[in-house]
Coordinates of C-alpha atoms and ligand atoms in Angstrom, one line a residue:
X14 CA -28.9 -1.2 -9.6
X15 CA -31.1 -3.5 -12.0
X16 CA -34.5 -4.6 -9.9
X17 CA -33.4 -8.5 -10.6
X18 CA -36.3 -10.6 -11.3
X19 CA -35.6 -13.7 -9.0
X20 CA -36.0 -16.5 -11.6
X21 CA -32.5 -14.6 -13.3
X22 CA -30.8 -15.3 -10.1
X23 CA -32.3 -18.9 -9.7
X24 CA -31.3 -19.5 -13.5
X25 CA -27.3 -18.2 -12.3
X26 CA -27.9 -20.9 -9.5
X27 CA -28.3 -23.9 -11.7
X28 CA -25.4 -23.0 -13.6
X29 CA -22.9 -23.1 -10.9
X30 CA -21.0 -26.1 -9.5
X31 CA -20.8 -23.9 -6.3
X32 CA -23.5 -22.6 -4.6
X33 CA -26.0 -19.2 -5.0
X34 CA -28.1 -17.8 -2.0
X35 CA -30.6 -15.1 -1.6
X36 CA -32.0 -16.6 1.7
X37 CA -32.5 -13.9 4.7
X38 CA -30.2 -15.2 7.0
X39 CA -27.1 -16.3 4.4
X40 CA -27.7 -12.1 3.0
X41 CA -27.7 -10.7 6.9
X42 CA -24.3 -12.5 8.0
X43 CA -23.1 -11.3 4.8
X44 CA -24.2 -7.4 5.4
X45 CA -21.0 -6.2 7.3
X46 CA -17.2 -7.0 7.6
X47 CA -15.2 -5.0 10.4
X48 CA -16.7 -1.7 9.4
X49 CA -19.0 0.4 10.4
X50 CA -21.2 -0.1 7.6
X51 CA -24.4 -2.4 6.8
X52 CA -25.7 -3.3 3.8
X53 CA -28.0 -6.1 2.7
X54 CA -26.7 -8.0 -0.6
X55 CA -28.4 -9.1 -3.1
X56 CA -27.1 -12.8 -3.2
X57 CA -24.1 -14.5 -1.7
X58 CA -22.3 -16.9 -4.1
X59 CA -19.5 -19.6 -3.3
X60 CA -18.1 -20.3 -6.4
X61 CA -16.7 -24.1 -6.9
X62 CA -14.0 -22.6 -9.0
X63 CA -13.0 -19.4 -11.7
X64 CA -15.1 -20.8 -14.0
X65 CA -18.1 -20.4 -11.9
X66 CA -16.7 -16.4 -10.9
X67 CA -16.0 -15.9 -15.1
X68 CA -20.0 -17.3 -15.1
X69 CA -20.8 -15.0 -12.1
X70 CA -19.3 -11.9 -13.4
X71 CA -20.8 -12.4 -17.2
X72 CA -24.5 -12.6 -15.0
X73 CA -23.2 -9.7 -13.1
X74 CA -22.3 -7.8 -16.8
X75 CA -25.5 -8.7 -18.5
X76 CA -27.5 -7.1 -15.4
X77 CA -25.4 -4.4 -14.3
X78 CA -25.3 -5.6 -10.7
X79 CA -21.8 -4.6 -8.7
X80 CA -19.9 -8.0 -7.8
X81 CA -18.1 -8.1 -4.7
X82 CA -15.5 -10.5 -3.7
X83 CA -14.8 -11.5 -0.9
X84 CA -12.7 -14.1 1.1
X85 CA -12.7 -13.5 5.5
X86 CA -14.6 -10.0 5.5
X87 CA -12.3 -8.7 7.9
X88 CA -12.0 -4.9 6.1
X89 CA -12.4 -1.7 8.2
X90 CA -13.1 0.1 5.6
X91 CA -16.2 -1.1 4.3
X92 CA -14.7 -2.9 1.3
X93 CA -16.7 -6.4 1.4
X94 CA -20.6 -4.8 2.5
X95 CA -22.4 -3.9 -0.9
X96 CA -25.5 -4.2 -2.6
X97 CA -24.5 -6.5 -5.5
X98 CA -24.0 -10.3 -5.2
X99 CA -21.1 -11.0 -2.7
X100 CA -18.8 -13.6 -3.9
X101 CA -16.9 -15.7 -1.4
X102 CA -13.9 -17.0 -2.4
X103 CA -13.2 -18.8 1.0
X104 CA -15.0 -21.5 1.2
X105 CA -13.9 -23.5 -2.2
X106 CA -10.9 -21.7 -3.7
X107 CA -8.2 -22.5 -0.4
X108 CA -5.7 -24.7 -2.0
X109 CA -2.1 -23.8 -1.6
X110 CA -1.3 -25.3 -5.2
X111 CA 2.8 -25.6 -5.4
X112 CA 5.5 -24.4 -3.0
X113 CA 9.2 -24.2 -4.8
X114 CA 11.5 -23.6 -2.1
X115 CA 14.5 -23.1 -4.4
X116 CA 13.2 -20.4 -5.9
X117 CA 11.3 -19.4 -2.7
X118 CA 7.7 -19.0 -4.2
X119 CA 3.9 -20.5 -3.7
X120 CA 1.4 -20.2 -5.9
X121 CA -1.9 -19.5 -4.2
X122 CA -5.4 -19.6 -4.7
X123 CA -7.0 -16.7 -2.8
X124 CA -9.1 -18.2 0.1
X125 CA -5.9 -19.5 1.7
X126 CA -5.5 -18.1 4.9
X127 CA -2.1 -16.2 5.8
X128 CA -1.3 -18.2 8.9
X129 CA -2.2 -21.5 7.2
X130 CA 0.2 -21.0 4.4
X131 CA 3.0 -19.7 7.0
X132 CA 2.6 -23.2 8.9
X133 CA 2.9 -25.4 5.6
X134 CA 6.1 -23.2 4.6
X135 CA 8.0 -23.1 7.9
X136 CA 9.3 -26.5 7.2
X137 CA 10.6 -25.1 4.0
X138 CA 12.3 -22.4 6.4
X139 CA 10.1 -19.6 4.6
X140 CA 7.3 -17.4 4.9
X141 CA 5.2 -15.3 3.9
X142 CA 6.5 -12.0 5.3
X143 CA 3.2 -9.1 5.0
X144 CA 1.5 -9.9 9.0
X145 CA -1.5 -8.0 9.7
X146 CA -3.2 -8.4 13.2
X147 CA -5.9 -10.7 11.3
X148 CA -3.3 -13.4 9.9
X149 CA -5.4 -16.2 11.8
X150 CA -8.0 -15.7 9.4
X151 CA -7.3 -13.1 6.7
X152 CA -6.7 -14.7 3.5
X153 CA -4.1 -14.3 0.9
X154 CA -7.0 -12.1 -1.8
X155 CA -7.9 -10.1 0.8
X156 CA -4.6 -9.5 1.5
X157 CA -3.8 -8.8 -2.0
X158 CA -7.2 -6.9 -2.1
X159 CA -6.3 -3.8 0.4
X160 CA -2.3 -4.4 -0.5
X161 CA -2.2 -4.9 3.4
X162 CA 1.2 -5.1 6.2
X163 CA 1.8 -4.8 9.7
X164 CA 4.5 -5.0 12.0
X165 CA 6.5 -6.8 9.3
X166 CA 6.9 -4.0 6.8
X167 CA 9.7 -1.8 7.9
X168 CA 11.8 -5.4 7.3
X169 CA 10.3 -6.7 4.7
X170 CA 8.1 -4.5 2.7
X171 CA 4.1 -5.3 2.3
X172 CA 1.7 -7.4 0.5
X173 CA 2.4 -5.7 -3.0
X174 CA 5.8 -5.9 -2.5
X175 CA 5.4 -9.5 -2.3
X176 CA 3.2 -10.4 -5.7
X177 CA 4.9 -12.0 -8.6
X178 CA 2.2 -13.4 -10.9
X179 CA -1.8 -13.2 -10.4
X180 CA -4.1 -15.0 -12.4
X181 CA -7.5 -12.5 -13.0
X182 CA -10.7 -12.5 -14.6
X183 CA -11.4 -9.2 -15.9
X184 CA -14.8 -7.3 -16.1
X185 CA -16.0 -9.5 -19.4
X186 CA -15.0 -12.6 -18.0
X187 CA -11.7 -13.2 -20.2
X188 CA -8.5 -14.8 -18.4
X189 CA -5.5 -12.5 -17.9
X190 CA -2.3 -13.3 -16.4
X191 CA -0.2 -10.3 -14.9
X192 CA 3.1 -10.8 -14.8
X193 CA 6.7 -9.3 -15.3
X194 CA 7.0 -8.0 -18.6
X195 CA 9.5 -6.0 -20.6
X196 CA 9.6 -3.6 -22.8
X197 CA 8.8 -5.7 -25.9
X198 CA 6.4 -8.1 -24.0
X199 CA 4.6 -5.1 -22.7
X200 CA 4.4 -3.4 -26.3
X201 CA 2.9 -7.3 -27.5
X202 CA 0.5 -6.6 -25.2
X203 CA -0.7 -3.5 -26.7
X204 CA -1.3 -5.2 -29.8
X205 CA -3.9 -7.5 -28.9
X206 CA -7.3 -7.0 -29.4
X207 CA -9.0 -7.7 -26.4
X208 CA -9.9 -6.0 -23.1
X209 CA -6.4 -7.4 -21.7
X210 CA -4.7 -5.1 -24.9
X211 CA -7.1 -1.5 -23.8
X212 CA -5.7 -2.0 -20.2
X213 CA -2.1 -2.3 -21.7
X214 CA -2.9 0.5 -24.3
X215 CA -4.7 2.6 -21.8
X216 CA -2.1 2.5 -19.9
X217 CA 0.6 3.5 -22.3
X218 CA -1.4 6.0 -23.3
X219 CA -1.9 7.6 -19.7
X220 CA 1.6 7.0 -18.4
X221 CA 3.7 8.0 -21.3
X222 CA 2.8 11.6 -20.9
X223 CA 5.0 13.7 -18.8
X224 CA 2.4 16.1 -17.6
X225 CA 0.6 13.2 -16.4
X226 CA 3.8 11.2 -14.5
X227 CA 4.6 15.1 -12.8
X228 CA 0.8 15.0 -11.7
X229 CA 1.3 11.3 -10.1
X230 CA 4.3 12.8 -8.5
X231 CA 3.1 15.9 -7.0
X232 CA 0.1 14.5 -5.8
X233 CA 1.0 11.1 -4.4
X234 CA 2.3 10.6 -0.8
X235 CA 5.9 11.7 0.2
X236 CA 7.6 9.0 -1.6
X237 CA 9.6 7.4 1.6
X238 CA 6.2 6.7 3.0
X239 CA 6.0 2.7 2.0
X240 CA 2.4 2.3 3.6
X241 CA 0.4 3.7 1.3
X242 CA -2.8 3.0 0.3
X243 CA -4.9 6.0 -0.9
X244 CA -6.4 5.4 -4.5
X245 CA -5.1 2.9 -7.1
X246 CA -1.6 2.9 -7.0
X247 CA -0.6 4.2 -10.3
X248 CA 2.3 5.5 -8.9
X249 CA 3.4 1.9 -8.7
X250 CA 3.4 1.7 -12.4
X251 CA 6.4 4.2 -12.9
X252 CA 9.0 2.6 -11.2
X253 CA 9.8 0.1 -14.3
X254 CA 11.7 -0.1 -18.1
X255 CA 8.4 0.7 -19.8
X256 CA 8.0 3.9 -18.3
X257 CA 10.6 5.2 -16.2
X258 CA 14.4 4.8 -15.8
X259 CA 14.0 1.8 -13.6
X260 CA 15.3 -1.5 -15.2
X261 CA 12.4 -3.7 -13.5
X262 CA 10.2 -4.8 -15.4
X263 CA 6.6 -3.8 -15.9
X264 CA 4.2 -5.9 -14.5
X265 CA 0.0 -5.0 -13.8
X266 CA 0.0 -6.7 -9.9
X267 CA 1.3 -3.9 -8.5
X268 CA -1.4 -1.9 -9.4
X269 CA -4.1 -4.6 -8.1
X270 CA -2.7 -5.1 -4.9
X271 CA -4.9 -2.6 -3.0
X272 CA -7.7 -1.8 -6.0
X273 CA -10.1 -3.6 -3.4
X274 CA -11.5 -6.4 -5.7
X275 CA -12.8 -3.3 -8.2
X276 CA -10.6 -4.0 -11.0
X277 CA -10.7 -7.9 -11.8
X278 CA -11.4 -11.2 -9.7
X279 CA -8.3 -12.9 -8.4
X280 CA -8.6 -16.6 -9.2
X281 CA -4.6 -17.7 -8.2
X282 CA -1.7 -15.8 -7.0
X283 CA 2.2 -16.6 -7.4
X284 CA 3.7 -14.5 -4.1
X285 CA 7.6 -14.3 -3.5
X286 CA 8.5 -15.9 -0.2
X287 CA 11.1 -15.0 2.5
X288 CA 13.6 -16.7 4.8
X289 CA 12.4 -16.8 8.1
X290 CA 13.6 -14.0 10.4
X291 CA 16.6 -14.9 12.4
X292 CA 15.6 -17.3 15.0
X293 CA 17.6 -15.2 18.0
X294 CA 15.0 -12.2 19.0
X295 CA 15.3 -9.4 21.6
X296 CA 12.1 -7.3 22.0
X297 CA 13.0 -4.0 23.8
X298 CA 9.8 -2.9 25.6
X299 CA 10.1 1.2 26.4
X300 CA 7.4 3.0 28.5
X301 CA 6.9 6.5 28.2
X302 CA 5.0 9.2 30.5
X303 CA 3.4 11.2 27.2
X304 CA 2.9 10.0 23.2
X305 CA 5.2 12.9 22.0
X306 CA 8.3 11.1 23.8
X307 CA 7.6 7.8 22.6
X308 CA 7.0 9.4 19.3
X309 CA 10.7 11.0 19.8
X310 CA 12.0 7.9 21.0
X311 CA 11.4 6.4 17.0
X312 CA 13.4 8.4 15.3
X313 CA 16.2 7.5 17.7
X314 CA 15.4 3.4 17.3
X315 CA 14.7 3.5 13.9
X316 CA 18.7 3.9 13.4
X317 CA 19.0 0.6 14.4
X318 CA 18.2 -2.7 12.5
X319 CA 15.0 -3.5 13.9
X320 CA 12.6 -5.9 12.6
X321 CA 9.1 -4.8 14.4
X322 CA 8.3 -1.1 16.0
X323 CA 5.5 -1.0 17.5
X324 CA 3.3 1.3 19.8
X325 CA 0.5 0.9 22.4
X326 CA -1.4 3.6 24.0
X327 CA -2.4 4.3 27.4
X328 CA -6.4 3.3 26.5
X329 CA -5.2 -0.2 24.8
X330 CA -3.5 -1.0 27.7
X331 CA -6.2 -0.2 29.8
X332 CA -8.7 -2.5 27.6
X333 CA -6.4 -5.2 28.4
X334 CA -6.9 -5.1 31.8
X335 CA -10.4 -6.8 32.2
X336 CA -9.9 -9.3 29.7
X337 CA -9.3 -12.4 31.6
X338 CA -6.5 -13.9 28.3
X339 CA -4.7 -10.6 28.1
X340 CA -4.5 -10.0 31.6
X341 CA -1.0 -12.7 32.0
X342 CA -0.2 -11.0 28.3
X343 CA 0.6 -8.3 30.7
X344 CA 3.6 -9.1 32.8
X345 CA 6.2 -6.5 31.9
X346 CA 4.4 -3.6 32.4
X347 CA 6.1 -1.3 34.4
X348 CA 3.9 1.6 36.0
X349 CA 1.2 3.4 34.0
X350 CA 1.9 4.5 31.2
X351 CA 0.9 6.4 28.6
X352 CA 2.5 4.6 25.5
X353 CA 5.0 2.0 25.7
X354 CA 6.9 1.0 22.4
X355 CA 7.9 -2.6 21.6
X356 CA 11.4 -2.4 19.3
X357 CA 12.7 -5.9 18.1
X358 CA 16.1 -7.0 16.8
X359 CA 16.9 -10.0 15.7
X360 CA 19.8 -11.9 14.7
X361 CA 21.1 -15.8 13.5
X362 CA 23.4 -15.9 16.1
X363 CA 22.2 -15.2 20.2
X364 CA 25.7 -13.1 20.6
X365 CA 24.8 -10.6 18.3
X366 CA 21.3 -10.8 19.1
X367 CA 22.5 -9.3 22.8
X368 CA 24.9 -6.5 21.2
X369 CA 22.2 -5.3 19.2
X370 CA 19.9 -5.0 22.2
X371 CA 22.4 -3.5 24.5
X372 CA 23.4 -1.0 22.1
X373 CA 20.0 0.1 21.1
X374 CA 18.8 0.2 25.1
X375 CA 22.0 2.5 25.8
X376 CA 20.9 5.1 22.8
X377 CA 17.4 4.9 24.3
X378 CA 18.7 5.5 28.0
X379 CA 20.9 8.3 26.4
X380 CA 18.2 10.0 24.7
X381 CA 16.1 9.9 28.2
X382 CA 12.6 10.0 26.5
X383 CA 11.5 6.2 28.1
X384 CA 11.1 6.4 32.2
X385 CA 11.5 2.3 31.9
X386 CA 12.9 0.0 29.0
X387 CA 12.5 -3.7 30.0
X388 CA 14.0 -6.6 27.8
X389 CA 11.7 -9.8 26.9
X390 CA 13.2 -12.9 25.5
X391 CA 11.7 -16.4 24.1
X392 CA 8.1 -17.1 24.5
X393 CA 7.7 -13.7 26.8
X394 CA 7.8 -12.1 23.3
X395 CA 5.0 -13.9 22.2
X396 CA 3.2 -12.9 25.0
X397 CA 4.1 -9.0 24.3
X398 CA 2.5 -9.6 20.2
X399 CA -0.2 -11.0 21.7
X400 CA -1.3 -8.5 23.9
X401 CA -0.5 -5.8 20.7
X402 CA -2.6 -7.9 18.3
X403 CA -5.7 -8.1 20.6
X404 CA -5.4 -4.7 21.1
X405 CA -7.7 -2.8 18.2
X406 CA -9.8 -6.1 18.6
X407 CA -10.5 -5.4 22.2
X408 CA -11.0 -1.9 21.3
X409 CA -14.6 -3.2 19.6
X410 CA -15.4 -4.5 22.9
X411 CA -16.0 -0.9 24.3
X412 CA -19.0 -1.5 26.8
X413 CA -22.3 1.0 25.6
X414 CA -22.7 2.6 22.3
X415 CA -19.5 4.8 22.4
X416 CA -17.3 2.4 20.1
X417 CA -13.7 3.7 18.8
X418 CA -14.6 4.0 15.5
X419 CA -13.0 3.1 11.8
X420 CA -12.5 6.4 9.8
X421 CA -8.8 7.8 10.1
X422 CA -7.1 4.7 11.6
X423 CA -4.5 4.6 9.5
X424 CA -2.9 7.1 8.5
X425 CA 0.7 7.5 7.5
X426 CA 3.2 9.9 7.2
X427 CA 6.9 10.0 7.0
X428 CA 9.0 8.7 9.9
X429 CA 10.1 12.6 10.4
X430 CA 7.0 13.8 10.3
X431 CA 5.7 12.0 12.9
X432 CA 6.3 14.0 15.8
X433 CA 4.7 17.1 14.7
X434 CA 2.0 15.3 12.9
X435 CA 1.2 13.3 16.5
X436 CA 1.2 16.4 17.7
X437 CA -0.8 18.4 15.5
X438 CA -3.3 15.7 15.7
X439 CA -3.8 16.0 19.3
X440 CA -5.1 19.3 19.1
X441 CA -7.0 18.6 16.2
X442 CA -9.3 15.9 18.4
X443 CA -8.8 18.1 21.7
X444 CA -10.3 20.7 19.6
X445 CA -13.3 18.3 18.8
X446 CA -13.3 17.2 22.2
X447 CA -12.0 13.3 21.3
X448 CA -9.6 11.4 23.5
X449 CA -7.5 9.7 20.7
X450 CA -6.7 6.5 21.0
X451 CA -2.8 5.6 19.6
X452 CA -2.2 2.3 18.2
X453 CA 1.1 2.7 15.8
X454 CA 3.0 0.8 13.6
X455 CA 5.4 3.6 14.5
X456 CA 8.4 2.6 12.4
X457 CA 5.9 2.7 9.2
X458 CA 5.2 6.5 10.6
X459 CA 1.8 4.9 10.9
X460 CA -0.6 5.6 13.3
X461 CA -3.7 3.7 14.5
X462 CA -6.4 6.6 15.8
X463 CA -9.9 6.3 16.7
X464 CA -12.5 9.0 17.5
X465 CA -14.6 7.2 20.5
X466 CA -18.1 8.0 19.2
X467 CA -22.0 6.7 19.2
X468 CA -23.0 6.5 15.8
X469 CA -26.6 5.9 17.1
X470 CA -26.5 9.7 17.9
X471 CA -27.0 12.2 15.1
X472 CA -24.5 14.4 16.1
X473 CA -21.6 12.0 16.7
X474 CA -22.3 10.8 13.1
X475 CA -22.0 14.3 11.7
X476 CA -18.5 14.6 13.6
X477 CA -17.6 10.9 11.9
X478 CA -17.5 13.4 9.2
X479 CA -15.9 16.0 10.3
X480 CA -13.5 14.5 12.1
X481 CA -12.4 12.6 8.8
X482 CA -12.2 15.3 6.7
X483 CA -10.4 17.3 9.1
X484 CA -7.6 14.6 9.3
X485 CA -7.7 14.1 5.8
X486 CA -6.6 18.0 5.4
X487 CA -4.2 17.8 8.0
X488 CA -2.6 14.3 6.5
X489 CA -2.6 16.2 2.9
X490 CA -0.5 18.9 4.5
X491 CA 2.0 16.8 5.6
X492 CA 1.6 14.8 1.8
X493 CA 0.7 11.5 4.1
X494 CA -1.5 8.3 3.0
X495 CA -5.2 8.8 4.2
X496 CA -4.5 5.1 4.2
X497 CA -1.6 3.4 5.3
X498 CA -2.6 -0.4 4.9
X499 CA -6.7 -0.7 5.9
X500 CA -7.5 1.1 2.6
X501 CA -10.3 3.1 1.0
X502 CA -13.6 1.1 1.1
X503 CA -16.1 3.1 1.9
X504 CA -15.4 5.5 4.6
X505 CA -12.6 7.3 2.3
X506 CA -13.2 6.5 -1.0
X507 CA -14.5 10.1 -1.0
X508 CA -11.2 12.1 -0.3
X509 CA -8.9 10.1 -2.8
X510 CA -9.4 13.2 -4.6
X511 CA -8.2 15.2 -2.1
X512 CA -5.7 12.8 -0.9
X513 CA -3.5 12.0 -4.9
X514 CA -5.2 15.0 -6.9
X515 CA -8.3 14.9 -8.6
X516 CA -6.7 13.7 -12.1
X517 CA -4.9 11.0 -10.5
Ligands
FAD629 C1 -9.0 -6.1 14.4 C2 -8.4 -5.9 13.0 C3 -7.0 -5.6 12.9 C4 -6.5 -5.4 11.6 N1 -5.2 -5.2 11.5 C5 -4.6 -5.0 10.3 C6 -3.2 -4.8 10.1 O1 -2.4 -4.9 11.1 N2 -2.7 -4.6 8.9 C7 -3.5 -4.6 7.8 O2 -3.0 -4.3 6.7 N3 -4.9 -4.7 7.9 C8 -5.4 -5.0 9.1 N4 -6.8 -5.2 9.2 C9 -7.6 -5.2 8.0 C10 -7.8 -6.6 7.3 O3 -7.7 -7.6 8.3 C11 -6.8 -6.8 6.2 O4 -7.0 -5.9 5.2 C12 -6.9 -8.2 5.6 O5 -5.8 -8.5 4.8 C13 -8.1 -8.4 4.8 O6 -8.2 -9.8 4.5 P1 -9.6 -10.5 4.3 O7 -9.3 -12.0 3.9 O8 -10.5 -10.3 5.5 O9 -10.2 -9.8 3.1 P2 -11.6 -9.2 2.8 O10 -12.0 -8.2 3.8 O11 -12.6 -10.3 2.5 O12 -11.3 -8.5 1.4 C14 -10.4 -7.4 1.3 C15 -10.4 -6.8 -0.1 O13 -9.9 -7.7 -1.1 C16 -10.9 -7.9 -2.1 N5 -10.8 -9.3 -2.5 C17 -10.9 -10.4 -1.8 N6 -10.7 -11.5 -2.5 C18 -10.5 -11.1 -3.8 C19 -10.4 -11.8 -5.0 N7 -10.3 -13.1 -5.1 N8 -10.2 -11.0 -6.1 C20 -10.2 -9.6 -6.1 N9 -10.4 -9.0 -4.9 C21 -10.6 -9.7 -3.8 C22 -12.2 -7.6 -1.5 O14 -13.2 -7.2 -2.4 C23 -11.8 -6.4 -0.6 O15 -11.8 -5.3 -1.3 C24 -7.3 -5.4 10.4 C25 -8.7 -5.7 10.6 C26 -9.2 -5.9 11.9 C27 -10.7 -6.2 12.0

């Protein structure tokens, strides 16, 4: 990185209507976000609005220092700690700037945080579907950032899924709009002679060629695997009029939800909205005396219309126990066990709420892999996403140095994979003497493990290592995502290769 004389920076400062920092304290808070990584920036910036970013990332140009934006730093992956100037969105750019109910959209500026923008739409009877364990502070360019999900998706697809329009500012500081476009808007775009017309012709250049869409196709994860977020998601692009047999329309959002603020800076975002979910929910709650039966015990639910599938591991459960708020979370536990899965349906009316849960509890009884299935109703539900969203949170709270660590935490692979994969991955950490901790979004066929490690030891750094790239092999085997929603950052920027093929 340029050795940036001060007086540069200080100049930048002045020109803002936001603000510039370089003090010691403002650069340590801003050294880490929910990774394991540390890294001192050189400034923090909270721009006033995109002119001050298209100002920011001209200064950042000129000096060939890396920008980084930024909005709550939640990232496991490392994605928001860099040496370049961080640039927070949060603070200024949070205005939810028009909600259209008919057409069920808002437009978005990205500092707004996800549960926020669900509380101003509920009146509207919509929301904003994607629902990561962060919503209460994550914010909608973060979310766009790592193209992230949660216990939402198997209903209602994730972040990308969701993005209609975003307005960017692009590595020269020029204003782009991506948008739907078809066949001839895409080819006008092509013709114009700006950085916006390379990326179009680029593009057209890449994807046109069939040897190139065969490599995208053999590399990229099976293609029923909808968590996915290993590399830039140029398999996205395919699926449209411009390059495939598709009739949808091309449009360049898809391929920025998840390219982790390293393609252009997201100043305002038009995302399509949902109804809410029926208001008549059953959670099915099944415990389970080893992971491989509650792993088993998907497959069977998963034939059912259910709108969350989660799982909780034996060591989860067990942080909850000494934490004072999670401790009345955990009424309806029944026993000890070693994974207990929470299955919801859902339904407008209360009748059919109760058919759906009684038919889905006999299949489960049938298939005789739970040893107790308990039904929660009303608020008791909240209670049981509570105590599954503190969960990886409390994990952090390991007391001493062994912490269960960010590296392969999310990994996905089919739904029918899953068994063996679980499997497989036992052995795999028994071999490197790891107790696994399993946190699933099982229904997604995507699986929360952490290695419990001190990372102040040398040696339990060098099996961080190991231990990833050992996953990442086994997760290429089974043509998985090395990411299924937490993303590259840093920790696995260095397989994408591995993971979608080195020409991808
Ligand atoms: C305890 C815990 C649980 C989690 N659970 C989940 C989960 O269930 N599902 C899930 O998907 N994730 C989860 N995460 C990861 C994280 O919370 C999500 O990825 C979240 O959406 C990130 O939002 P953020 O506002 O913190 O973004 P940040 O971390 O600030 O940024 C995320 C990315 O977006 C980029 N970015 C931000 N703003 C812009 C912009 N304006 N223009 C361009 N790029 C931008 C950043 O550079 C970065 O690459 C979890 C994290 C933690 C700590």
């Amino acid at each position: 990185m340029h050795k940036m004389n001060p007086e540069e920076l200080a100049k930048l400062s002045q020109q803002l209507e936001g603000s510039l920092h370089t003090d010691d304290l403002t650069r340590t808070i801003y050294a880490t976000d929910a990774s394991v990584y540390r890294k001192i920036p050189l400034a923090v910036a909270y721009p006033k609005n995109a002119l001050d970013i298209q100002k920011i990332i001209r200064f950042a140009s000129k000096y060939h220092v890396p920008i980084i934006p930024r909005t709550a730093g939640t990232s496991l992956a490392g994605q928001v700690v860099g040496e370049g100037i961080i640039v927070d969105v949060s603070k200024h750019l949070n205005r939810i700037i028009e909600i259209d109910a008919v057409n069920k959209t808002v437009v978005v500026e990205p500092g707004v945080v996800r549960d926020e923008l669900n509380y101003h739409l509920k009146e509207f009877g919509l929301f904003f579907a994607p629902n990561t364990s962060t919503t209460n502070r994550c914010m909608v360019g973060g979310m766009v950032g790592n193209n992230s999900s949660g216990t939402t998706s198997i209903r209602y697809g994730v972040t990308r899924d969701k993005i209609l329009e975003l307005d960017c500012l692009l590595a020269d500081g020029s204003e782009v709009s991506f948008k739907n476009l078809n066949p001839i808007e895409f080819q006008q775009k092509t013709k114009l002679k700006t950085l916006e017309g390379k990326l179009y012709q680029s593009i057209f250049n890449e994807l046109s060629s069939d040897a190139v869409q065969n490599q995208i196709k053999t590399y990229f994860p099976k293609p029923e695997i909808h968590r996915r977020n290993t590399g830039y998601a140029v398999d996205a692009l395919l699926e449209n009029a411009v390059f495939g047999d598709s009739e949808k329309p091309f449009n360049f959002s898809k391929l920025m939800a998840g390219s982790e603020g390293t393609l252009a800076f997201t100043t305002k975002i038009k995302l399509q909205l949902d109804d809410l979910p029926p208001a008549n929910n059953i959670m099915v709650v099944s415990h389970f005396d080893s992971i491989e039966k509650s792993m088993n015990a998907v497959l069977v639910a998963m034939k059912h219309r259910l709108y969350s599938c989660e799982m909780l591991d034996k060591v989860i459960l067990d942080c909850t126990k000494n934490n004072p708020v999670q401790l009345k979370n955990r009424f309806f536990i029944s026993g000890d066990p070693k994974a207990i899965m929470m299955f919801e349906v859902a339904s407008h009316t209360p009748e059919d709420a109760e058919i759906q849960a009684e038919n889905l509890l006999s299949v489960l009884k049938q298939s005789g892999f739970s040893y107790a299935d308990v039904t929660l109703k009303g608020n008791e539900i909240n209670q049981a996403i509570e105590l599954r969203k503190a969960g990886l949170g409390l994990l952090g709270n390991m007391i001493g140095d062994r912490k269960a660590v960010a590296c392969i935490e999310d990994t996905a692979v089919s739904l029918k994979d899953l068994p063996s994969y679980i499997k497989e991955f036992s052995e795999l950490m028994d071999r490197f003497g790891q107790e696994a901790v399993y946190y699933a979004h099982a229904g997604a066929g995507e699986l929360h493990l952490r290695p419990i490690l001190d990372l102040k030891k040398s040696g339990d750094v060098r099996l961080f290592r190991e231990i990833t790239q050992a996953v990442a092999d086994l997760v290429q085997k089974y043509k998985g995502s090395m990411s299924g929603e937490h993303g590259d950052g840093i920790v696995r920027s260095e397989f994408i290769p591995q993971m979608v093929g080195k020409a991808n």
